[in-house]
Amino acid sequence: MQSRLEIVILLAEKKQRCLEMTSDKNRVVIFDTTMRDGEQSPGASMSLEEKIQISRIFDELGIDIIEAGFPIASPGDYEAVKEISKILKNSIPCGLSRHTKKDIDACHEALKAAPRFRIHTFISTSPLHMKHKLNKSPEQVIELIKEHVTYARKFTDDVEWSCEDGTRTDMDFMCKTVELAINCGAKTINIPDTVGYSIPSEFKKIIETLINKVPNIDKAILSTHCHNDLGLAVANSLAGVSAGARQIECTINGIGERAGNAALEEIVMAIKTRNDLMPFKTGINTELLSKASKVVSNATGFPVQFNKAIVGKNAFAHESGIHQDGMLKHKNTYEIMTPESVGVKQTSLVMGKHSGRHAFKEKLNDLGYMGITDDIIQIAFGKFKVLADKKKHIYDEDIAALVDDSLIKEDNVINLKSLRVFAGTGEPQRADMTLEVYGEIKKATETGDGPVDAIFKCVKKLYPHDVNLKLYQVHAVTEGTDAQATVSVRIEENGKTTVGQAADTDTLVASANAYLNALNKMIIKRKRTAPEEYEQQKMKGI
């Protein structure tokens, strides 16, 4: 429970923030509806715990208003709004209601624990919605606005009113309803493009008309709420801001009903990146955008498409050889913002069939292959191109394996001389192994949870080392019980990774050789990248 002093301080801070939002003409208020409109995406339901986790991230992100849910919709929604309203330190919690006193009462009850909160109430105003959805006349809608905005105002001075299906509403009627809502106490007027029907020039004209024709419009903030049915949600929102709107309603990752809502991350970064044409500002800490995107994606189970602007996996990835070459010479050639500005660690040069020699050489340097001559790089690059034509995804381990297999001529440090494995029911699995390590013959016997575990324990005993086994995979090369097995092993040590492979009709022999192959490559990599450490380990026999 918060003390009275803490509540007073929070209220003072939120009032100060509200004052800053309304006094700065270029300040754009970010209203997030991920947990309300976003959750209405089919299959995107979030648990209470997930919503609380998201709200904490959003509070830290700097979102001004968090629409936590639709309290009357379900007990779960009510509980989520109630709990979220208790924990927010910076953001203002908000609940949605229709034009009924029951809805508004539910909002108030769910939000009342917060030092400051917003009630967002809406009603349809388009001819289509009034006739077929509400079955009410324009005059009846006018009376409902008067009654319920006034009623909501009794609970808070922060009331937002929305004209649902605003972009298909008669303009004169919209002006009339907006003027009425403001007179009844609404401080924010939201114009939803509920079905994603509008285009930027049209949406801009709607906002401009309201500013020019509604006499009391200066007493409220105009807001946008655009859906993405035509892929124009972000463009329409920004058009609205350029016309005079100063609040944007949006969601992380653009989730929402049907094709979704305007994407918060795209709006914020568009304003930040093109501040020359849009001299506005938000209170968003953009370095947390990637984190917020991942949290929402995990909670909803909705993966972020790879080419999604700002937060997609490929947003800062380059595969084209021409692009990679330009990026290596100057990042601004193909990036208009830094990955760090949205919380991504660094630009990714994706290695594929379109990659050029310059990027390949840079990748080798990143992998620790220093001082390799140009002719060796050219050989490795040729083999890389052949592999890239066959394989969709080229990983660092693939490139390392190419170099290690093709370019390094040193003899293996460790060689398998003999292996006997005892397996079956009733007794622990056991391996008897003989290895040649730096020319010295060594023998060991170990038991394990399985025959492969026993084999790997023998290797570790005969050649003490500390690596992490990242992958152990067996593939049958041909059909039948006499099929040759190919075993792949990937190990990691201090950020360095190697892959070993071996084939044999005896799967256990293949397993031993694959592990030793990966280990020999790691030793060779040590010699190349840390020669002093390599010599010290060699003297110790490890």
Coordinates of C-alpha atoms in Angstrom, one line a residue:
M1 CA 0.0 0.0 0.0
Q2 CA 1.2 3.5 -0.8
S3 CA 1.4 6.0 2.0
R4 CA -0.6 9.3 1.8
L5 CA 2.7 11.2 1.2
E6 CA 3.7 8.9 -1.7
I7 CA 0.2 9.4 -3.3
V8 CA 0.5 13.2 -2.9
I9 CA 3.9 13.2 -4.5
L10 CA 2.8 10.9 -7.4
L11 CA -0.3 13.1 -8.0
A12 CA 1.9 16.2 -8.0
E13 CA 4.3 14.6 -10.5
K14 CA 1.5 13.5 -12.8
K15 CA -0.1 16.9 -12.7
Q16 CA 3.2 18.5 -13.6
R17 CA 3.6 16.0 -16.5
C18 CA 0.0 16.7 -17.7
L19 CA 0.8 20.5 -17.5
E20 CA 3.9 19.9 -19.7
M21 CA 1.9 17.8 -22.2
T22 CA -0.7 20.5 -22.6
S23 CA 1.5 23.6 -22.5
D24 CA 4.0 22.6 -25.1
K25 CA 2.4 23.1 -28.5
N26 CA 4.8 20.6 -30.1
R27 CA 4.5 17.9 -27.5
V28 CA 2.7 14.8 -28.8
V29 CA 1.0 12.7 -26.2
I30 CA 1.4 8.9 -26.7
F31 CA -1.7 7.0 -25.8
D32 CA -1.1 3.2 -25.8
T33 CA -4.0 0.8 -26.3
T34 CA -2.0 -2.4 -26.6
M35 CA -3.8 -4.0 -23.6
R36 CA -7.2 -2.9 -24.8
D37 CA -7.5 -2.6 -28.6
G38 CA -4.4 -4.8 -29.1
E39 CA -5.8 -7.6 -27.0
Q40 CA -8.9 -7.6 -29.3
S41 CA -6.7 -9.2 -31.9
P42 CA -8.0 -12.8 -32.3
G43 CA -5.8 -15.0 -30.1
A44 CA -4.0 -12.2 -28.4
S45 CA -5.4 -12.5 -24.9
M46 CA -3.0 -11.7 -22.1
S47 CA -3.0 -12.9 -18.5
L48 CA -3.1 -10.5 -15.6
E49 CA 0.5 -11.3 -14.8
E50 CA 1.5 -10.6 -18.4
K51 CA -0.4 -7.3 -18.4
I52 CA 1.3 -6.2 -15.2
Q53 CA 4.7 -7.0 -16.7
I54 CA 3.8 -5.0 -19.9
S55 CA 2.5 -2.1 -17.9
R56 CA 5.8 -1.8 -16.0
I57 CA 7.7 -1.7 -19.2
F58 CA 5.3 0.9 -20.7
D59 CA 5.6 3.0 -17.5
E60 CA 9.4 2.9 -17.9
L61 CA 9.2 3.5 -21.7
G62 CA 7.5 6.9 -21.0
I63 CA 4.1 6.2 -22.4
D64 CA 1.8 9.1 -21.3
I65 CA -1.6 7.3 -21.2
I66 CA -2.0 3.5 -20.8
E67 CA -5.4 2.2 -21.8
A68 CA -5.3 -0.9 -19.6
G69 CA -8.6 -2.4 -20.7
F70 CA -12.4 -2.3 -21.0
P71 CA -13.5 -2.9 -17.4
I72 CA -17.1 -3.8 -18.1
A73 CA -16.1 -6.4 -20.8
S74 CA -15.1 -9.1 -18.3
P75 CA -14.0 -9.7 -14.7
G76 CA -10.5 -10.3 -16.1
D77 CA -10.4 -6.9 -17.8
Y78 CA -11.8 -5.2 -14.7
E79 CA -9.1 -6.8 -12.5
A80 CA -6.3 -6.0 -14.9
V81 CA -7.3 -2.3 -15.0
K82 CA -7.6 -2.2 -11.3
E83 CA -4.2 -3.8 -10.6
I84 CA -2.4 -1.8 -13.3
S85 CA -3.8 1.5 -11.9
K86 CA -2.2 0.7 -8.6
I87 CA 1.4 0.2 -9.9
L88 CA 1.9 3.0 -12.5
K89 CA 4.4 5.6 -11.4
N90 CA 4.6 7.8 -14.4
S91 CA 1.9 6.8 -16.9
I92 CA -1.8 7.7 -16.4
P93 CA -4.1 4.6 -16.4
C94 CA -7.2 4.7 -18.6
G95 CA -10.3 2.5 -19.0
L96 CA -12.7 2.4 -21.9
S97 CA -16.5 2.7 -21.6
R98 CA -19.5 2.9 -23.8
H99 CA -22.1 5.6 -23.3
T100 CA -23.8 3.8 -20.4
K101 CA -23.6 4.7 -16.7
K102 CA -22.8 1.0 -15.9
D103 CA -19.7 1.1 -18.1
I104 CA -18.6 4.4 -16.6
D105 CA -19.1 3.2 -13.1
A106 CA -17.0 0.1 -13.8
C107 CA -14.2 2.3 -15.2
H108 CA -14.3 4.5 -12.0
E109 CA -14.3 1.5 -9.7
A110 CA -11.3 -0.1 -11.5
L111 CA -9.3 3.1 -11.7
K112 CA -10.1 5.0 -8.5
A113 CA -7.0 3.7 -6.6
A114 CA -4.8 5.7 -9.0
P115 CA -3.8 9.3 -8.0
R116 CA -4.9 10.4 -11.4
F117 CA -6.8 8.5 -14.1
R118 CA -8.7 8.9 -17.4
I119 CA -12.1 7.6 -18.4
H120 CA -12.4 7.1 -22.2
T121 CA -16.0 7.0 -23.4
F122 CA -17.1 6.5 -27.0
I123 CA -20.2 6.3 -29.2
S124 CA -20.7 5.8 -32.9
T125 CA -21.5 8.9 -35.0
S126 CA -21.4 7.7 -38.6
P127 CA -24.8 7.3 -40.4
L128 CA -24.0 3.6 -41.0
H129 CA -23.2 2.9 -37.4
M130 CA -26.0 5.0 -35.9
K131 CA -28.6 3.2 -38.1
H132 CA -27.4 -0.4 -38.1
K133 CA -25.3 -0.7 -34.9
L134 CA -27.0 1.6 -32.5
N135 CA -30.4 1.8 -34.0
K136 CA -30.6 5.4 -32.9
S137 CA -31.2 8.8 -34.5
P138 CA -28.6 11.6 -34.6
E139 CA -30.7 13.4 -32.0
Q140 CA -30.6 10.5 -29.7
V141 CA -26.8 10.2 -30.0
I142 CA -26.6 13.9 -29.1
E143 CA -28.5 13.3 -25.9
L144 CA -26.4 10.3 -25.0
I145 CA -23.2 12.3 -25.4
K146 CA -24.5 15.1 -23.2
E147 CA -25.6 12.6 -20.5
H148 CA -22.6 10.4 -20.3
V149 CA -19.7 12.7 -20.9
T150 CA -21.2 14.9 -18.1
Y151 CA -21.6 11.8 -15.9
A152 CA -18.0 10.6 -16.5
R153 CA -16.8 14.2 -15.6
K154 CA -18.1 13.7 -12.1
F155 CA -15.4 11.1 -11.4
T156 CA -12.4 12.8 -13.0
D157 CA -11.3 15.9 -14.8
D158 CA -9.6 13.8 -17.4
V159 CA -12.3 12.6 -19.7
E160 CA -11.7 11.5 -23.3
W161 CA -14.5 11.3 -25.8
S162 CA -14.4 9.4 -29.1
C163 CA -16.7 9.4 -32.1
E164 CA -16.5 5.9 -33.3
D165 CA -16.2 5.5 -37.1
G166 CA -15.3 9.2 -37.2
T167 CA -13.8 9.1 -40.7
R168 CA -17.2 8.0 -42.1
T169 CA -19.1 10.6 -40.1
D170 CA -20.8 13.6 -41.7
M171 CA -18.4 16.6 -41.0
D172 CA -21.1 19.0 -39.8
F173 CA -22.5 16.4 -37.4
M174 CA -19.0 15.6 -36.1
C175 CA -18.3 19.3 -35.4
K176 CA -21.6 19.5 -33.5
T177 CA -20.8 16.4 -31.4
V178 CA -17.2 17.5 -30.7
E179 CA -18.3 20.9 -29.5
L180 CA -20.9 19.3 -27.2
A181 CA -18.5 16.8 -25.7
I182 CA -16.0 19.6 -24.9
N183 CA -18.8 21.7 -23.3
C184 CA -19.7 18.7 -21.2
G185 CA -16.1 18.4 -19.9
A186 CA -14.1 16.2 -22.3
K187 CA -10.5 17.3 -22.3
T188 CA -9.4 15.0 -25.1
I189 CA -11.4 14.5 -28.4
N190 CA -10.4 11.4 -30.3
I191 CA -11.1 10.9 -34.0
P192 CA -11.0 7.2 -34.8
D193 CA -10.5 5.8 -38.2
T194 CA -12.2 2.7 -36.9
V195 CA -12.2 0.7 -40.0
G196 CA -8.9 2.0 -41.6
Y197 CA -10.8 3.7 -44.4
S198 CA -9.2 7.1 -44.6
I199 CA -6.1 8.3 -46.4
P200 CA -3.6 10.9 -45.1
S201 CA -4.9 13.9 -47.1
E202 CA -8.5 13.2 -46.1
F203 CA -7.6 12.6 -42.4
K204 CA -5.6 15.8 -42.3
K205 CA -8.6 17.7 -43.7
I206 CA -10.8 16.3 -41.0
I207 CA -8.5 17.5 -38.2
E208 CA -8.1 20.9 -39.9
T209 CA -11.9 21.3 -40.3
L210 CA -12.4 20.6 -36.6
I211 CA -9.8 23.1 -35.6
N212 CA -11.3 25.8 -37.9
K213 CA -15.1 25.1 -37.2
V214 CA -15.4 24.0 -33.6
P215 CA -15.4 27.2 -31.5
N216 CA -14.2 25.6 -28.2
I217 CA -11.6 23.3 -29.8
D218 CA -8.8 25.2 -28.0
K219 CA -10.1 23.7 -24.7
A220 CA -9.3 20.1 -25.7
I221 CA -6.5 18.0 -27.2
L222 CA -7.3 16.4 -30.5
S223 CA -6.3 12.8 -30.8
T224 CA -6.0 10.2 -33.6
H225 CA -6.8 6.5 -33.5
C226 CA -6.1 4.9 -36.8
H227 CA -6.5 1.3 -37.9
N228 CA -4.3 -0.3 -40.5
D229 CA -6.8 -2.0 -42.9
L230 CA -5.2 -0.1 -45.9
G231 CA -1.7 0.0 -44.4
L232 CA -2.1 3.7 -43.7
A233 CA -2.5 3.8 -39.9
V234 CA 0.9 5.4 -39.2
A235 CA 0.6 7.8 -42.2
N236 CA -2.8 8.9 -41.2
S237 CA -1.8 9.5 -37.6
L238 CA 1.2 11.6 -38.6
A239 CA -1.0 13.5 -41.0
G240 CA -3.4 14.2 -38.1
V241 CA -0.5 15.5 -36.0
S242 CA 0.7 17.8 -38.8
A243 CA -2.8 19.2 -39.0
G244 CA -2.9 20.0 -35.3
A245 CA -3.7 16.8 -33.4
R246 CA -1.5 16.3 -30.3
Q247 CA -2.3 12.8 -29.1
I248 CA -1.8 9.6 -31.0
E249 CA -3.4 6.3 -30.0
C250 CA -1.3 3.4 -31.0
T251 CA 0.0 -0.1 -30.0
I252 CA 3.3 -1.8 -29.7
N253 CA 4.0 -3.9 -32.8
G254 CA 0.9 -2.4 -34.4
I255 CA -1.3 -5.2 -33.0
G256 CA -5.1 -4.7 -32.9
E257 CA -8.3 -5.8 -34.5
R258 CA -8.2 -7.0 -38.1
A259 CA -5.0 -5.5 -39.6
G260 CA -4.1 -3.8 -36.4
N261 CA -3.5 -0.2 -35.2
A262 CA -0.9 2.4 -35.8
A263 CA 2.4 1.1 -34.5
L264 CA 3.8 3.1 -31.6
E265 CA 7.4 2.4 -32.4
E266 CA 7.0 3.5 -36.1
I267 CA 5.2 6.8 -35.0
V268 CA 7.8 7.7 -32.4
M269 CA 10.8 7.0 -34.6
A270 CA 9.3 8.7 -37.6
I271 CA 8.9 11.9 -35.5
K272 CA 12.4 11.5 -34.1
T273 CA 14.1 10.7 -37.4
R274 CA 12.3 13.3 -39.5
N275 CA 12.2 16.1 -37.0
D276 CA 13.2 18.4 -39.8
L277 CA 9.7 18.0 -41.3
M278 CA 7.8 17.1 -38.1
P279 CA 9.1 19.4 -35.4
F280 CA 7.4 17.5 -32.6
K281 CA 8.5 15.5 -29.6
T282 CA 7.3 12.7 -27.4
G283 CA 8.3 11.5 -23.9
I284 CA 9.3 8.1 -25.1
N285 CA 12.6 6.5 -24.2
T286 CA 13.2 5.0 -27.6
E287 CA 16.1 2.8 -26.4
L288 CA 13.4 0.6 -24.7
L289 CA 11.3 0.1 -27.9
S290 CA 12.9 -3.3 -28.8
K291 CA 12.5 -4.6 -25.3
A292 CA 8.8 -3.5 -25.2
S293 CA 8.2 -5.2 -28.6
K294 CA 9.7 -8.5 -27.4
V295 CA 7.7 -8.4 -24.1
V296 CA 4.4 -7.8 -26.0
S297 CA 5.3 -10.5 -28.6
N298 CA 6.0 -13.1 -26.0
A299 CA 2.8 -12.2 -24.0
T300 CA 0.5 -12.4 -27.0
G301 CA 2.2 -15.2 -28.9
F302 CA 2.2 -13.0 -32.0
P303 CA 5.7 -13.1 -33.6
V304 CA 7.0 -9.9 -35.1
Q305 CA 7.4 -10.2 -38.8
F306 CA 11.1 -10.1 -39.9
N307 CA 10.8 -7.0 -42.0
K308 CA 8.7 -5.1 -39.5
A309 CA 9.9 -1.5 -39.3
I310 CA 12.0 -0.5 -36.3
V311 CA 11.6 -3.8 -34.2
G312 CA 11.7 -6.5 -36.9
K313 CA 14.6 -9.0 -36.9
N314 CA 15.7 -7.6 -40.3
A315 CA 15.2 -3.9 -39.5
F316 CA 18.9 -3.4 -39.1
A317 CA 20.2 -6.4 -41.1
H318 CA 21.9 -6.1 -44.5
E319 CA 22.6 -8.9 -46.9
S320 CA 23.1 -7.2 -50.2
G321 CA 26.8 -7.0 -51.1
I322 CA 26.4 -3.4 -52.3
H323 CA 24.6 -2.4 -49.1
Q324 CA 27.1 -4.2 -46.9
D325 CA 30.0 -2.5 -48.6
G326 CA 28.4 0.9 -48.1
M327 CA 27.6 0.2 -44.5
L328 CA 31.2 -0.8 -43.8
K329 CA 32.4 2.5 -45.3
H330 CA 29.8 4.7 -43.7
K331 CA 26.7 3.5 -41.7
N332 CA 24.5 6.4 -42.9
T333 CA 24.7 5.0 -46.5
Y334 CA 21.9 2.6 -45.7
E335 CA 20.7 3.3 -42.2
I336 CA 18.6 6.4 -41.3
M337 CA 18.7 5.7 -37.5
T338 CA 21.1 3.7 -35.3
P339 CA 20.1 0.3 -34.0
E340 CA 21.2 1.5 -30.5
S341 CA 18.5 4.2 -30.6
V342 CA 15.7 1.6 -30.4
G343 CA 17.6 -0.8 -28.1
V344 CA 19.2 -3.1 -30.7
K345 CA 22.8 -3.9 -29.9
Q346 CA 24.2 -3.4 -33.3
T347 CA 23.8 -3.6 -37.1
S348 CA 23.8 -7.1 -38.5
L349 CA 25.5 -8.0 -41.7
V350 CA 23.6 -11.1 -42.7
M351 CA 25.8 -13.5 -44.6
G352 CA 24.1 -15.0 -47.6
K353 CA 24.5 -15.5 -51.4
H354 CA 24.2 -11.7 -52.0
S355 CA 27.0 -10.8 -49.6
G356 CA 30.2 -9.4 -51.0
R357 CA 33.9 -10.1 -50.3
H358 CA 34.3 -7.0 -48.2
A359 CA 31.5 -8.1 -45.7
F360 CA 32.9 -11.7 -45.7
K361 CA 36.4 -10.4 -44.7
E362 CA 34.8 -8.2 -42.0
K363 CA 32.9 -11.3 -40.7
L364 CA 36.1 -13.3 -40.5
N365 CA 37.6 -10.5 -38.4
D366 CA 34.6 -10.5 -36.1
L367 CA 35.0 -14.3 -35.7
G368 CA 38.6 -13.8 -34.6
Y369 CA 40.4 -14.8 -37.9
M370 CA 43.0 -12.1 -37.8
G371 CA 45.9 -11.8 -40.3
I372 CA 44.6 -14.1 -42.9
T373 CA 46.1 -13.4 -46.4
D374 CA 44.0 -12.3 -49.3
D375 CA 44.5 -15.5 -51.3
I376 CA 43.2 -17.6 -48.3
I377 CA 40.2 -15.3 -47.9
Q378 CA 39.5 -15.6 -51.7
I379 CA 39.5 -19.5 -51.4
A380 CA 37.2 -19.3 -48.3
F381 CA 34.9 -16.8 -50.0
G382 CA 34.5 -19.1 -53.0
K383 CA 33.5 -22.0 -50.8
F384 CA 31.2 -19.7 -48.9
K385 CA 29.4 -18.7 -52.1
V386 CA 28.9 -22.4 -53.0
L387 CA 27.4 -23.1 -49.6
A388 CA 25.2 -20.0 -49.7
D389 CA 23.6 -21.2 -52.9
K390 CA 22.7 -24.4 -51.1
K391 CA 21.7 -23.1 -47.7
K392 CA 19.1 -20.5 -46.8
H393 CA 20.6 -19.4 -43.5
I394 CA 24.4 -19.1 -43.1
Y395 CA 25.5 -18.9 -39.5
D396 CA 28.8 -17.9 -38.0
E397 CA 29.4 -21.5 -37.2
D398 CA 29.1 -22.4 -40.9
I399 CA 31.7 -19.8 -41.8
A400 CA 34.0 -20.9 -39.0
A401 CA 33.7 -24.5 -40.2
L402 CA 34.6 -23.5 -43.8
V403 CA 37.7 -21.8 -42.6
D404 CA 38.7 -24.4 -40.1
D405 CA 38.1 -27.3 -42.5
S406 CA 39.6 -25.8 -45.6
L407 CA 42.3 -23.4 -44.6
I408 CA 44.0 -24.8 -41.5
K409 CA 46.6 -27.4 -42.2
E410 CA 47.9 -28.1 -38.7
D411 CA 47.7 -31.7 -37.5
N412 CA 45.1 -32.5 -35.0
V413 CA 46.1 -32.2 -31.4
I414 CA 43.9 -35.1 -30.3
N415 CA 43.3 -38.3 -32.2
L416 CA 41.1 -41.3 -31.4
K417 CA 43.0 -44.5 -31.2
S418 CA 40.4 -46.9 -29.8
L419 CA 36.9 -46.9 -28.3
R420 CA 34.9 -49.6 -26.6
V421 CA 31.4 -48.9 -25.3
F422 CA 29.3 -51.0 -23.0
A423 CA 25.6 -50.2 -23.1
G424 CA 22.3 -51.9 -22.3
T425 CA 19.9 -52.5 -19.4
G426 CA 20.8 -53.3 -15.8
E427 CA 24.3 -51.7 -15.8
P428 CA 25.7 -48.2 -16.1
Q429 CA 26.8 -47.3 -19.6
R430 CA 30.6 -47.4 -19.8
A431 CA 33.3 -46.2 -22.3
D432 CA 36.9 -47.3 -22.5
M433 CA 38.9 -44.8 -24.6
T434 CA 42.4 -44.4 -25.9
L435 CA 43.5 -41.0 -27.2
E436 CA 46.7 -39.5 -28.6
V437 CA 47.1 -36.1 -27.1
Y438 CA 50.1 -34.0 -28.2
G439 CA 51.7 -37.3 -29.3
E440 CA 51.2 -38.9 -25.9
I441 CA 49.0 -42.0 -25.6
K442 CA 46.4 -41.7 -22.8
K443 CA 43.6 -44.1 -21.6
A444 CA 40.5 -43.7 -19.5
T445 CA 37.3 -45.4 -18.5
E446 CA 34.2 -43.5 -17.5
T447 CA 30.5 -44.2 -16.9
G448 CA 27.7 -41.9 -17.8
D449 CA 23.9 -41.4 -18.1
G450 CA 24.2 -42.9 -21.6
P451 CA 26.9 -44.2 -23.9
V452 CA 27.5 -40.7 -25.5
D453 CA 27.8 -39.1 -22.1
A454 CA 30.3 -41.7 -21.1
I455 CA 32.4 -41.0 -24.3
F456 CA 32.4 -37.3 -23.8
K457 CA 33.4 -37.7 -20.1
C458 CA 36.4 -39.8 -21.3
V459 CA 37.5 -37.1 -23.6
K460 CA 37.2 -34.5 -20.8
K461 CA 39.3 -36.7 -18.5
L462 CA 42.0 -37.3 -21.0
Y463 CA 42.1 -33.7 -22.3
P464 CA 40.8 -31.4 -19.5
H465 CA 38.8 -28.5 -20.9
D466 CA 35.8 -26.3 -20.2
V467 CA 33.5 -25.9 -23.1
N468 CA 29.7 -25.7 -23.4
L469 CA 28.1 -28.3 -25.6
K470 CA 25.6 -26.3 -27.7
L471 CA 24.4 -29.0 -30.1
Y472 CA 24.5 -32.8 -30.5
Q473 CA 22.7 -34.1 -33.6
V474 CA 22.6 -37.4 -35.4
H475 CA 21.6 -37.8 -39.1
A476 CA 21.3 -41.1 -41.0
V477 CA 23.0 -40.6 -44.4
T478 CA 21.2 -43.6 -46.0
E479 CA 18.2 -45.8 -45.2
G480 CA 18.4 -49.2 -43.4
T481 CA 19.9 -50.5 -40.2
D482 CA 23.4 -50.4 -41.8
A483 CA 23.1 -46.7 -42.6
Q484 CA 26.1 -44.5 -42.1
A485 CA 25.4 -41.9 -39.3
T486 CA 26.6 -38.3 -39.5
V487 CA 27.0 -36.7 -36.1
S488 CA 27.2 -32.9 -35.7
V489 CA 28.6 -31.3 -32.5
R490 CA 28.8 -27.6 -31.7
I491 CA 30.8 -26.3 -28.7
E492 CA 31.4 -22.8 -27.3
E493 CA 34.2 -21.4 -25.2
N494 CA 34.5 -17.7 -24.2
G495 CA 32.4 -16.6 -27.1
K496 CA 34.2 -18.7 -29.7
T497 CA 32.2 -21.5 -31.4
T498 CA 33.3 -24.5 -33.4
V499 CA 31.4 -27.2 -35.2
G500 CA 32.6 -30.8 -35.6
Q501 CA 31.3 -33.5 -37.9
A502 CA 32.1 -37.1 -38.4
A503 CA 30.4 -40.1 -40.2
D504 CA 30.6 -43.8 -39.4
T505 CA 28.4 -46.8 -39.5
D506 CA 28.9 -46.9 -35.7
T507 CA 27.0 -43.9 -34.3
L508 CA 29.1 -43.9 -31.1
V509 CA 32.4 -43.8 -33.0
A510 CA 31.0 -41.0 -35.1
S511 CA 30.0 -39.2 -31.9
A512 CA 33.5 -39.4 -30.5
N513 CA 35.1 -38.2 -33.7
A514 CA 32.7 -35.3 -34.1
Y515 CA 33.3 -34.1 -30.6
L516 CA 37.1 -34.4 -31.1
N517 CA 36.8 -32.6 -34.4
A518 CA 35.1 -29.7 -32.8
L519 CA 37.6 -29.7 -29.9
N520 CA 40.6 -29.8 -32.3
K521 CA 39.1 -26.8 -34.2
M522 CA 38.7 -24.9 -30.9
I523 CA 42.4 -25.6 -30.0
I524 CA 43.5 -24.4 -33.5
K525 CA 41.3 -21.3 -33.0
R526 CA 43.0 -20.6 -29.6
K527 CA 46.4 -20.9 -31.3
R528 CA 45.4 -18.3 -33.9
T529 CA 43.5 -15.8 -31.6
A530 CA 45.4 -16.3 -28.3
P531 CA 48.8 -17.8 -29.1
E532 CA 50.3 -17.2 -25.5
E533 CA 47.3 -19.0 -23.9
Y534 CA 47.7 -21.8 -26.4
E535 CA 51.3 -22.4 -25.6
Q536 CA 50.6 -22.4 -21.9
Q537 CA 47.9 -25.0 -22.3
K538 CA 50.1 -27.0 -24.6
M539 CA 52.8 -27.1 -21.9
K540 CA 50.2 -28.4 -19.4
G541 CA 49.0 -31.0 -21.9
I542 CA 45.6 -29.4 -22.3

